[in-house]
N, CA, C and O atoms as a DFTB+ gen file, in Angstrom:
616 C
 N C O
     1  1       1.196      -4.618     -14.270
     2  2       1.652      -3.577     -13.377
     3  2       0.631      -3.353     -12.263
     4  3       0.979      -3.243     -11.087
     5  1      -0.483      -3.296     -12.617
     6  2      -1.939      -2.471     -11.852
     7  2      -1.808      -4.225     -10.951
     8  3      -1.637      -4.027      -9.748
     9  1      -1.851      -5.601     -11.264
    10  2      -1.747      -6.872     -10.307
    11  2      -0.692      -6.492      -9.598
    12  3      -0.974      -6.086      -8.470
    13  1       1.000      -6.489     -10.035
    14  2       1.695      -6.425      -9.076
    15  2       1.488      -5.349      -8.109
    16  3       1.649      -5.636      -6.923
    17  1       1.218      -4.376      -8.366
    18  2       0.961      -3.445      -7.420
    19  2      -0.423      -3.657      -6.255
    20  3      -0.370      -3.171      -5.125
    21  1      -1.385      -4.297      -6.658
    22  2      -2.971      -4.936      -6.192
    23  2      -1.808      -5.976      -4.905
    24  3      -1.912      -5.693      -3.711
    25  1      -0.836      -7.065      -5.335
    26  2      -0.394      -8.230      -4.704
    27  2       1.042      -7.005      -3.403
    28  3       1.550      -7.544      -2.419
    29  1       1.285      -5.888      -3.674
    30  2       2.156      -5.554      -2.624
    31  2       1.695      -4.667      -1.990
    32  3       2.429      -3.961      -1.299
    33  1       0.441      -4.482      -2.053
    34  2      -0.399      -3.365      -1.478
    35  2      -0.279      -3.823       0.418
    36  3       0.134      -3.046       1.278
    37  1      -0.711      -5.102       0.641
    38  2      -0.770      -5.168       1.588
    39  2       0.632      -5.352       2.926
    40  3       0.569      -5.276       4.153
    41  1       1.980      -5.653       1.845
    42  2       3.577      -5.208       2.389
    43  2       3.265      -4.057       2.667
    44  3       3.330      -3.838       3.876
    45  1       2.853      -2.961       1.874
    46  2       3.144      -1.565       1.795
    47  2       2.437      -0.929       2.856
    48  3       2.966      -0.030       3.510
    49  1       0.963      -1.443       3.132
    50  2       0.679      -1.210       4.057
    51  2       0.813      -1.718       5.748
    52  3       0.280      -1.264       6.761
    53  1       1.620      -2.681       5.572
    54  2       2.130      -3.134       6.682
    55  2       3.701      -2.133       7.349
    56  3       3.848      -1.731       8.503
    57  1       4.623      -1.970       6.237
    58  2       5.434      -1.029       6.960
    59  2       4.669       0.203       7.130
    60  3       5.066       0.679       8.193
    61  1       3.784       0.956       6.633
    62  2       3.235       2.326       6.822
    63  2       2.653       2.091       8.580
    64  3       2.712       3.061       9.336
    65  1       2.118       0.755       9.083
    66  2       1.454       0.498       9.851
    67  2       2.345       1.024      11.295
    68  3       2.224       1.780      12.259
    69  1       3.330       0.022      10.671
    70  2       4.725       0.065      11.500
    71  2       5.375       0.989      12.200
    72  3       5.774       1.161      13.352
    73  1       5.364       1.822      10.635
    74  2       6.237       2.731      11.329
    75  2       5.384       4.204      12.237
    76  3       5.880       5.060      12.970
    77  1       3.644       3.943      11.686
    78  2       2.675       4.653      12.249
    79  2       2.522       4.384      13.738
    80  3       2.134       5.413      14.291
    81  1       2.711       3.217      14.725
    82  2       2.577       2.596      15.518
    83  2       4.059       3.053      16.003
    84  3       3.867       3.110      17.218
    85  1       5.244       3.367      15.833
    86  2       6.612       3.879      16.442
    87  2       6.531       5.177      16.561
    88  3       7.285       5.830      17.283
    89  1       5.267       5.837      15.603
    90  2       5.871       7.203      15.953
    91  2       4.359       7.791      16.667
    92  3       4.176       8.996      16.844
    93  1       3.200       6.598      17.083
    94  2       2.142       6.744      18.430
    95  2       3.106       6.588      19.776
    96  3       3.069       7.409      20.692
    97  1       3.708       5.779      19.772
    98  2       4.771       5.816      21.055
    99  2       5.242       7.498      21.203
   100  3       4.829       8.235      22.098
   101  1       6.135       7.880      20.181
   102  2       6.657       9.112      20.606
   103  2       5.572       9.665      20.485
   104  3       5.678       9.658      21.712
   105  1       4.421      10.246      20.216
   106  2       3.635      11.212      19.760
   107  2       2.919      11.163      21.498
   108  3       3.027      12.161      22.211
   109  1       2.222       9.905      21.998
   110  2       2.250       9.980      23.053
   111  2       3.136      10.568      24.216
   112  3       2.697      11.524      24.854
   113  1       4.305      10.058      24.498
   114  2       5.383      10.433      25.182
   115  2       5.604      12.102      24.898
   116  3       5.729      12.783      25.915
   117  1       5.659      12.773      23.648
   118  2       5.679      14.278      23.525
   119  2       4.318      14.572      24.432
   120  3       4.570      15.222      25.447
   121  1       3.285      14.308      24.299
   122  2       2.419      15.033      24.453
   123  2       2.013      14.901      25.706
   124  3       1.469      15.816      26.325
   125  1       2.287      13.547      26.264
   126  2       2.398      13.408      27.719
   127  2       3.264      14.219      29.148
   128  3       3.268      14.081      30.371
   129  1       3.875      15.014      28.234
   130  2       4.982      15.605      29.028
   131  2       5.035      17.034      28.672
   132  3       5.101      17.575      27.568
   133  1       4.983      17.594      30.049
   134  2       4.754      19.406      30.212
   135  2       6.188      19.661      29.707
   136  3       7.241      19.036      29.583
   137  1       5.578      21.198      29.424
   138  2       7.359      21.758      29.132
   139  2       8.188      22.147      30.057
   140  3       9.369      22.427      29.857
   141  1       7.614      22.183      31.117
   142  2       8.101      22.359      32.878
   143  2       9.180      21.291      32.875
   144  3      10.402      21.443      32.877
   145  1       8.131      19.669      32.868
   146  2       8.668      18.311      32.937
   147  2      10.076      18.221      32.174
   148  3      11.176      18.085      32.711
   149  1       9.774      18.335      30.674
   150  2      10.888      18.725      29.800
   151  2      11.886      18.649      29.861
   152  3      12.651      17.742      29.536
   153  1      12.204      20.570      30.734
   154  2      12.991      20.797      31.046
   155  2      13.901      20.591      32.689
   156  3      14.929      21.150      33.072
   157  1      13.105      19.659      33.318
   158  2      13.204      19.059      34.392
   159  2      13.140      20.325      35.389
   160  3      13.672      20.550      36.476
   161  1      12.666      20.722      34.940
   162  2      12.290      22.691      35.970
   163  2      10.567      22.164      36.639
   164  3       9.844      21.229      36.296
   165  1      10.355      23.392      37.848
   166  2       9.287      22.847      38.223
   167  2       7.678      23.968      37.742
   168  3       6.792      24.668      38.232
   169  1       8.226      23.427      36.434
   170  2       6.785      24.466      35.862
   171  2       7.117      25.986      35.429
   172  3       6.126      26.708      35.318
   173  1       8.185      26.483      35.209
   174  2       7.953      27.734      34.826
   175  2       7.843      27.543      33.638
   176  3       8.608      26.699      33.173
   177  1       6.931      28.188      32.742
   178  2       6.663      28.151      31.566
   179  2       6.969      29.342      30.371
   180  3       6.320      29.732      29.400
   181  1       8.297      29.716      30.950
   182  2       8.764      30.294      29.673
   183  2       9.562      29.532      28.309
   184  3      10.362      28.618      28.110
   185  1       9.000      30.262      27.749
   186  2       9.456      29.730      25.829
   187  2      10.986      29.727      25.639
   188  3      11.651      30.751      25.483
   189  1      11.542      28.302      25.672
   190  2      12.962      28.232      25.294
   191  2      12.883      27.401      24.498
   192  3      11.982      26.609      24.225
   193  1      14.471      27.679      23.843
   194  2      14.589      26.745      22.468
   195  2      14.279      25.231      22.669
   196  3      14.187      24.343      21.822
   197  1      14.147      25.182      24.006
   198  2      14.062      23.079      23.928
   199  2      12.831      23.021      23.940
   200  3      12.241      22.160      23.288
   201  1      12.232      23.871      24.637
   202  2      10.382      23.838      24.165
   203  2       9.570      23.932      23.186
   204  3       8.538      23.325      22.903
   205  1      10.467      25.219      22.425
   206  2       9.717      25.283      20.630
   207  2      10.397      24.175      20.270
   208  3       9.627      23.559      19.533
   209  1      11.637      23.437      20.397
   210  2      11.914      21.818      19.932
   211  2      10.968      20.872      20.143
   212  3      10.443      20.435      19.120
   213  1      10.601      20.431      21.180
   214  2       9.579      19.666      21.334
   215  2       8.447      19.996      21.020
   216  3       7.680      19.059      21.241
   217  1       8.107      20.581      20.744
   218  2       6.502      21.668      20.113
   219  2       6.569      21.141      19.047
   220  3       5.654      20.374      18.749
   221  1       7.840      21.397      17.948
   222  2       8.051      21.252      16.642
   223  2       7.997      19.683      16.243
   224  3       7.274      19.331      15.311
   225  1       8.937      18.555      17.113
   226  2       8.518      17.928      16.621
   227  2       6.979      16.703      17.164
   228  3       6.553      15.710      16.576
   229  1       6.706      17.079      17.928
   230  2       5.038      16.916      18.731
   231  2       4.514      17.086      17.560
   232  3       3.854      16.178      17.055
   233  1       4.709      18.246      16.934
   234  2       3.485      18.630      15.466
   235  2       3.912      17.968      14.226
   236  3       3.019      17.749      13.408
   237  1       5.519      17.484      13.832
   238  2       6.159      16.687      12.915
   239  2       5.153      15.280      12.915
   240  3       4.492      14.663      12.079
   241  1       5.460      15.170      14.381
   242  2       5.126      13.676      14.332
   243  2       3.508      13.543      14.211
   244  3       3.138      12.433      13.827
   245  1       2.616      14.374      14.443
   246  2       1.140      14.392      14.237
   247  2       1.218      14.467      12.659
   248  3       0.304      13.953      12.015
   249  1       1.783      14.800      12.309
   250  2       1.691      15.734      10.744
   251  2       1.856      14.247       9.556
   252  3       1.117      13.846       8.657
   253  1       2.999      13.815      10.020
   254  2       3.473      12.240       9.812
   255  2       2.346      11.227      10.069
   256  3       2.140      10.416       9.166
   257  1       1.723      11.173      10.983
   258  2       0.859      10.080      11.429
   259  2      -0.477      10.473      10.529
   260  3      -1.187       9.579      10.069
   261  1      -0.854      12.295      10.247
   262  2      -1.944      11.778       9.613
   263  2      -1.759      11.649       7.857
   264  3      -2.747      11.377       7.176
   265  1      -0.262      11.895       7.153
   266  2      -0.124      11.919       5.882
   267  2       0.246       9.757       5.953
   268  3       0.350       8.960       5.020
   269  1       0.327       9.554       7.345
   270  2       0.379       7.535       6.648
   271  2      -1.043       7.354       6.993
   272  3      -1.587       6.556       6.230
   273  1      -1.597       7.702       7.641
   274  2      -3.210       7.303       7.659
   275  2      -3.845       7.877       6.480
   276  3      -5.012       7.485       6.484
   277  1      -3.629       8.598       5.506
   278  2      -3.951       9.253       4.023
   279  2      -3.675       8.127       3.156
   280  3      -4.531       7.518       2.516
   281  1      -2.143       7.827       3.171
   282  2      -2.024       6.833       2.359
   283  2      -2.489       5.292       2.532
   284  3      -2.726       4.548       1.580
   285  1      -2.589       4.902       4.003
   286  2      -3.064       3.771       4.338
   287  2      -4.971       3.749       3.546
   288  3      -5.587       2.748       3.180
   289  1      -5.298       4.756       3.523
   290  2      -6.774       4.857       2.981
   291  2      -6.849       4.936       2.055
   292  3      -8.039       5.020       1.753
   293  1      -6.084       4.980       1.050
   294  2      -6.026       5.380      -0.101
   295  2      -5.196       3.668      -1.217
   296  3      -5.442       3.121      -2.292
   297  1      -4.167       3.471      -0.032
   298  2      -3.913       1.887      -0.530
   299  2      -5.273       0.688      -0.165
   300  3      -5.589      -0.252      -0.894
   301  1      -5.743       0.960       0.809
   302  2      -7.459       0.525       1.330
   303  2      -8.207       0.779      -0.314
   304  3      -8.635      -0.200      -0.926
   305  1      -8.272       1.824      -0.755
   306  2      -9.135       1.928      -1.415
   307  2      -8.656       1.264      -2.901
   308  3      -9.443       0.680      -3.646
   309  1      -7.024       1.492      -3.229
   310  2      -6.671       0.968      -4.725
   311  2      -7.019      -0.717      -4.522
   312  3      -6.965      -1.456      -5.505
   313  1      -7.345      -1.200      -3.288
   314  2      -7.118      -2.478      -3.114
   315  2      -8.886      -2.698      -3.338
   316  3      -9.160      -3.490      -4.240
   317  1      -9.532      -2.358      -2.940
   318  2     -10.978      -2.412      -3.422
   319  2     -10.958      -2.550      -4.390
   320  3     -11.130      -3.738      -4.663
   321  1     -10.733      -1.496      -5.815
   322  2     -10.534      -1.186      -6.561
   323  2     -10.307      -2.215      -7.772
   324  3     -11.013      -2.709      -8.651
   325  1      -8.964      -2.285      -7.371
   326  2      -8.406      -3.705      -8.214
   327  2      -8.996      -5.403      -7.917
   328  3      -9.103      -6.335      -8.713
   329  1      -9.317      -5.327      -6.405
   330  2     -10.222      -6.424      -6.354
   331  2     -11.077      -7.122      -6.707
   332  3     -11.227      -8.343      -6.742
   333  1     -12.084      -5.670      -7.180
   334  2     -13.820      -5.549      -7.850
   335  2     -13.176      -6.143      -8.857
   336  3     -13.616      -7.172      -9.371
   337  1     -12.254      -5.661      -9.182
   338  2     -12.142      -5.874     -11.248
   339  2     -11.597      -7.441     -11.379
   340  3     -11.985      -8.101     -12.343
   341  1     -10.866      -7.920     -10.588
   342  2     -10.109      -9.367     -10.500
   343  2     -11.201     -10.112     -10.071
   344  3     -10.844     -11.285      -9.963
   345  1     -12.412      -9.958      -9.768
   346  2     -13.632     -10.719      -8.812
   347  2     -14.219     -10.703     -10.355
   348  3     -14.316     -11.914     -10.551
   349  1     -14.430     -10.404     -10.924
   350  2     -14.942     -11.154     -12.478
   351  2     -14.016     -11.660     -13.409
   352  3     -14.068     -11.454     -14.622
   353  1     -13.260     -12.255     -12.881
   354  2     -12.387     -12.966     -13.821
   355  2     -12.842     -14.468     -13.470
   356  3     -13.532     -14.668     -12.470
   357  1     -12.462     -15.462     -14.268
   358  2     -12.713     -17.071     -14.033
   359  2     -11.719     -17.303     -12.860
   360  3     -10.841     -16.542     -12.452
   361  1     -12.152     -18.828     -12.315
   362  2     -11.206     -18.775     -11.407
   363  2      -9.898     -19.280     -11.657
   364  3      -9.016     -19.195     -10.802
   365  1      -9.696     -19.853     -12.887
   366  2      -8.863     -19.843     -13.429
   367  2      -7.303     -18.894     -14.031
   368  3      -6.089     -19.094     -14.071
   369  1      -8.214     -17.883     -14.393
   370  2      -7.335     -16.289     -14.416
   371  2      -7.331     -15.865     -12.970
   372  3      -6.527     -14.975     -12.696
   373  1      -7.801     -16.162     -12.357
   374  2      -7.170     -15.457     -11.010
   375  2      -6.387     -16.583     -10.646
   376  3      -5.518     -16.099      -9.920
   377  1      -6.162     -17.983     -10.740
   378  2      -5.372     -18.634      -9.728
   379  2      -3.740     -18.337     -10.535
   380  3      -2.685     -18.085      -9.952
   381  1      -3.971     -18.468     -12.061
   382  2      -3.004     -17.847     -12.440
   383  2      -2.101     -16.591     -12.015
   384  3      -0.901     -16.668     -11.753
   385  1      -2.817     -15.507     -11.991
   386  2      -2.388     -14.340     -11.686
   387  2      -1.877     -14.073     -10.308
   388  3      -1.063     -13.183     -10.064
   389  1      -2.545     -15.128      -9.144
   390  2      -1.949     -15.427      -7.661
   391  2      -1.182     -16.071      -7.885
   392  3      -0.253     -15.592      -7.234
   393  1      -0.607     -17.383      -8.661
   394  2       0.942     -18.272      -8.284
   395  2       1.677     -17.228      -9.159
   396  3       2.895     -17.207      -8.985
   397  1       1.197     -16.394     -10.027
   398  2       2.504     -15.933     -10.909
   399  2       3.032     -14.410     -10.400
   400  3       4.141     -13.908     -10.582
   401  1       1.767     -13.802      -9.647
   402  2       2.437     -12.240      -8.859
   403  2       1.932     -12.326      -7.385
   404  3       2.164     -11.275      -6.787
   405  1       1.299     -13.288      -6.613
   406  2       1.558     -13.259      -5.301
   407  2       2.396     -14.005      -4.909
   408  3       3.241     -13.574      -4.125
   409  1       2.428     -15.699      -5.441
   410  2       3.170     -16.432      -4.792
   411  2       4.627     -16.262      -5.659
   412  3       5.616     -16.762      -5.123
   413  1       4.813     -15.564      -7.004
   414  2       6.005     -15.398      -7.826
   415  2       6.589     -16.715      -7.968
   416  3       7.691     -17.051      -7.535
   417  1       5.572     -17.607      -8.761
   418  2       6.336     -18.557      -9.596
   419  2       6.311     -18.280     -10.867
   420  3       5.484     -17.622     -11.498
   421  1       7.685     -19.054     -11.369
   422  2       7.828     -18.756     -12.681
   423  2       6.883     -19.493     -13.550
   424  3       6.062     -20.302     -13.119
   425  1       7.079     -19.093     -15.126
   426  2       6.286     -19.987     -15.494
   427  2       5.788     -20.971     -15.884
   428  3       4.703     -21.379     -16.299
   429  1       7.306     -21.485     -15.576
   430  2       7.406     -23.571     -15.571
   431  2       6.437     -23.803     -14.219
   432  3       5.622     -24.720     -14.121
   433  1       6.671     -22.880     -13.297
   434  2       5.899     -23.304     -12.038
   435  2       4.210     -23.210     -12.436
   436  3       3.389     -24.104     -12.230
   437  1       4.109     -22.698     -12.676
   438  2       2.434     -22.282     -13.089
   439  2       1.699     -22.518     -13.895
   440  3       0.499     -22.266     -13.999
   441  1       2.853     -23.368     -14.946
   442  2       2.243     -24.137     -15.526
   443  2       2.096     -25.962     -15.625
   444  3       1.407     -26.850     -16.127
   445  1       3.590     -25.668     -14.526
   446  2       2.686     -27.271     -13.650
   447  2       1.795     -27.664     -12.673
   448  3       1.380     -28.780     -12.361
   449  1       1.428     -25.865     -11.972
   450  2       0.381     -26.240     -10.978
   451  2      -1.218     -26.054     -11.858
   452  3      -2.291     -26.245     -11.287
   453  1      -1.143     -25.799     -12.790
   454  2      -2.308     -25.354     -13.912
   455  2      -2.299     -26.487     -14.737
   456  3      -3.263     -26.529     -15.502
   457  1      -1.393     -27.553     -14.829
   458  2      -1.368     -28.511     -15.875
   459  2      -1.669     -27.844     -17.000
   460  3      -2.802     -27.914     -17.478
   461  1      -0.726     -27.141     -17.539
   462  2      -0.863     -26.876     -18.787
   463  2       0.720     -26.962     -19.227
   464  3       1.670     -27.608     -18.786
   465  1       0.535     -25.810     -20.533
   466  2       2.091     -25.846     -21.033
   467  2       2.314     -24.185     -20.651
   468  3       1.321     -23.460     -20.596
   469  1       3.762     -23.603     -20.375
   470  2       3.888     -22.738     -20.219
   471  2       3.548     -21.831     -21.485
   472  3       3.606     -20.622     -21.261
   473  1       3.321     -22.083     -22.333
   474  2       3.052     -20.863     -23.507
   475  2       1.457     -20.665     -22.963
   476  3       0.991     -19.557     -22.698
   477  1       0.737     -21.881     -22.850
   478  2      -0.632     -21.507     -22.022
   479  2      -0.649     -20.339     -21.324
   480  3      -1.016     -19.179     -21.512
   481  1       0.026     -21.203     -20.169
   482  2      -0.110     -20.212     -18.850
   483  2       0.381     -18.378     -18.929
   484  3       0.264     -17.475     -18.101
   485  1       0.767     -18.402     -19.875
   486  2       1.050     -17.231     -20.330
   487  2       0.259     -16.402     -21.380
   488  3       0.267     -15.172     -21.408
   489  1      -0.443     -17.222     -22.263
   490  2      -1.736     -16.847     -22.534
   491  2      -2.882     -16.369     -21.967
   492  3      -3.680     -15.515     -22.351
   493  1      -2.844     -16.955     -21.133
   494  2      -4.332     -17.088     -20.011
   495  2      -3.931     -15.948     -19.233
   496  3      -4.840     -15.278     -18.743
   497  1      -2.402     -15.503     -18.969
   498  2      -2.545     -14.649     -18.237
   499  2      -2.386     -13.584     -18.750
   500  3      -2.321     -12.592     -18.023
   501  1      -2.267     -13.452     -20.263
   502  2      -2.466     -12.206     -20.807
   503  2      -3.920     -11.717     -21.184
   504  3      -4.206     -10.542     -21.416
   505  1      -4.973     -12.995     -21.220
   506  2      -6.035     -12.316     -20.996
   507  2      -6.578     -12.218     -20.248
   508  3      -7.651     -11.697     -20.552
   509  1      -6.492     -12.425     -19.330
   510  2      -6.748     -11.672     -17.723
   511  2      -6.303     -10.882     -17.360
   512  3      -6.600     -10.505     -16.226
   513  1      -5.269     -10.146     -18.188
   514  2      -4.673      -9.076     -17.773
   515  2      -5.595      -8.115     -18.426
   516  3      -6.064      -7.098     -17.914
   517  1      -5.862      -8.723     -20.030
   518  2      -6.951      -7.816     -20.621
   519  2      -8.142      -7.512     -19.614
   520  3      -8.346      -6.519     -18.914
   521  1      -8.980      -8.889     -19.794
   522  2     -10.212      -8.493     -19.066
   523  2     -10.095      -7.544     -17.640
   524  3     -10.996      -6.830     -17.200
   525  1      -8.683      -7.743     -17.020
   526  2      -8.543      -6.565     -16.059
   527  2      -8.441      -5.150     -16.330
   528  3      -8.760      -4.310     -15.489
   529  1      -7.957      -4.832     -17.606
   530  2      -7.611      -3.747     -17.826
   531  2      -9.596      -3.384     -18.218
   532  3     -10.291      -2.608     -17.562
   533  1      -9.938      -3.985     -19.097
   534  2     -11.471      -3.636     -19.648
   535  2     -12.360      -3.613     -18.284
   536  3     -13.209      -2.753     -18.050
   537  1     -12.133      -4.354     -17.693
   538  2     -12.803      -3.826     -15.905
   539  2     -12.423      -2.348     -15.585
   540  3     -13.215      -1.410     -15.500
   541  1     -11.393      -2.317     -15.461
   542  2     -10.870      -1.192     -14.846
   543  2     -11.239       0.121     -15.684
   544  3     -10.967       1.192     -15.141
   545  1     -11.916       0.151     -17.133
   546  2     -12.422       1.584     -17.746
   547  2     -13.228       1.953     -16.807
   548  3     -13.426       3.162     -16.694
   549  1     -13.737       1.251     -16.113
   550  2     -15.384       1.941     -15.819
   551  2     -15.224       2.416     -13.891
   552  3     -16.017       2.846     -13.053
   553  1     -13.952       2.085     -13.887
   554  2     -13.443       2.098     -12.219
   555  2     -12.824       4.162     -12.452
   556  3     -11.840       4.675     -12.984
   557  1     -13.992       4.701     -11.754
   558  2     -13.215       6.215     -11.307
   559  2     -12.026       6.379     -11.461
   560  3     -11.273       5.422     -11.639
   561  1     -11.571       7.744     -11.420
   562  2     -10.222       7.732     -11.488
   563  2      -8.956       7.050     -11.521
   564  3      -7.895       7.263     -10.935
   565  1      -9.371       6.069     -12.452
   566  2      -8.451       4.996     -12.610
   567  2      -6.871       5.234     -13.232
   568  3      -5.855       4.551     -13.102
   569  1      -7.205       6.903     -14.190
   570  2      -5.395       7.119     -14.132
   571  2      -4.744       7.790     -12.647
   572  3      -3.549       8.074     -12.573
   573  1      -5.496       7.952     -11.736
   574  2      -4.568       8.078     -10.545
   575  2      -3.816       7.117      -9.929
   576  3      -2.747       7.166      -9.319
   577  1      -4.953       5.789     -10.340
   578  2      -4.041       4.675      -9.947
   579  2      -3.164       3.996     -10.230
   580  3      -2.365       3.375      -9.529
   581  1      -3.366       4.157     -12.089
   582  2      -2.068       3.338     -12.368
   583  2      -0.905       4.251     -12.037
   584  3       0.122       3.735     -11.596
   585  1      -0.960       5.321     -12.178
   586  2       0.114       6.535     -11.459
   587  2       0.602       6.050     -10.230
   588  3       1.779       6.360     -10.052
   589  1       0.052       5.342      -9.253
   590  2       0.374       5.059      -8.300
   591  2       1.056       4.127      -8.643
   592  3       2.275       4.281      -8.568
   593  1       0.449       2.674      -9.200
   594  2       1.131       1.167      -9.375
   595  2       2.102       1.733     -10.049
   596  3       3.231       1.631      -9.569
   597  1       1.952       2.357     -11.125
   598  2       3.625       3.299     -11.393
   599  2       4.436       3.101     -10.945
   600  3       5.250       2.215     -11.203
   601  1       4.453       4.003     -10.004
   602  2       5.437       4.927      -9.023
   603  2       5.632       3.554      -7.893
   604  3       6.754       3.593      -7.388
   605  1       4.899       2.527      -7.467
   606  2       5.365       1.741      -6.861
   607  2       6.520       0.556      -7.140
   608  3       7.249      -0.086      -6.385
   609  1       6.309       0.584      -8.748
   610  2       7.448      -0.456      -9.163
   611  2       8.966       0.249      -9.075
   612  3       9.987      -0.433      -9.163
   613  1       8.977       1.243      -8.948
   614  2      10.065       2.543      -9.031
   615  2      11.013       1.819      -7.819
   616  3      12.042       2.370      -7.428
């Protein structure tokens, strides 16, 4: 769970990127523009409903941009995280654990690029799953994260 989630971290942070970068366009464009402009009036600045509209969502869209820059730092960090712990494995358990949850071959596949037999390759990757999990005691708040890899397979 804690690998697949480590291998889609960086999808996940690519749409957050995305859609952070569509809503700098509008966030610019709101903020670039008087409420005079707005309302295509030449500057009087009384408070009408299309002004507290654009006010409202000017502050939506700030509000938005900094709760995906929260999570973008925070997928930054589960990705450290799970990295440290996969960086002491053989390189063996990791090439496993990349053809079988990054590149998603099955395990006829992985166990012909491993030359082995698939009951192997399925061995090997259950103890690398161990030695990942026994890495990961000593990693901080580590039930926040699987909470997260959780909630990501959802």
């Amino acid at each position: 769970m804690v690998v697949e989630y480590y291998y889609s971290i960086r999808k996940m942070r690519a749409i957050l990127e995305k859609e952070r970068r569509e809503l700098e366009g509008e966030y610019n464009g709101l903020r670039g523009t008087s409420c005079g402009e707005m309302r295509g009036g030449g500057g009087n600045m009384h408070r009408t409903t299309e002004d507290m509209a654009d006010k409202v969502d000017f502050l939506r869209v700030g509000v938005r941009m900094k709760e995906i820059d929260v999570k973008i730092c925070v997928l930054n960090a589960d990705s450290d995280k799970i990295r440290g712990c996969m960086d002491g494995l053989n390189g063996s358990y990791q090439k496993i654990l990349d053809l079988r949850y990054r590149m998603g071959c099955s395990w006829a596949g992985v166990a012909g690029r491993m030359s082995t037999t698939e009951r192997s390759a399925k061995r090997w990757a259950e103890r690398a799953l161990e030695r990942i999990a026994e890495a990961m005691e000593d990693v901080p708040m580590i039930e926040e994260l699987v909470g997260r890899a959780t909630r990501a397979r959802k």
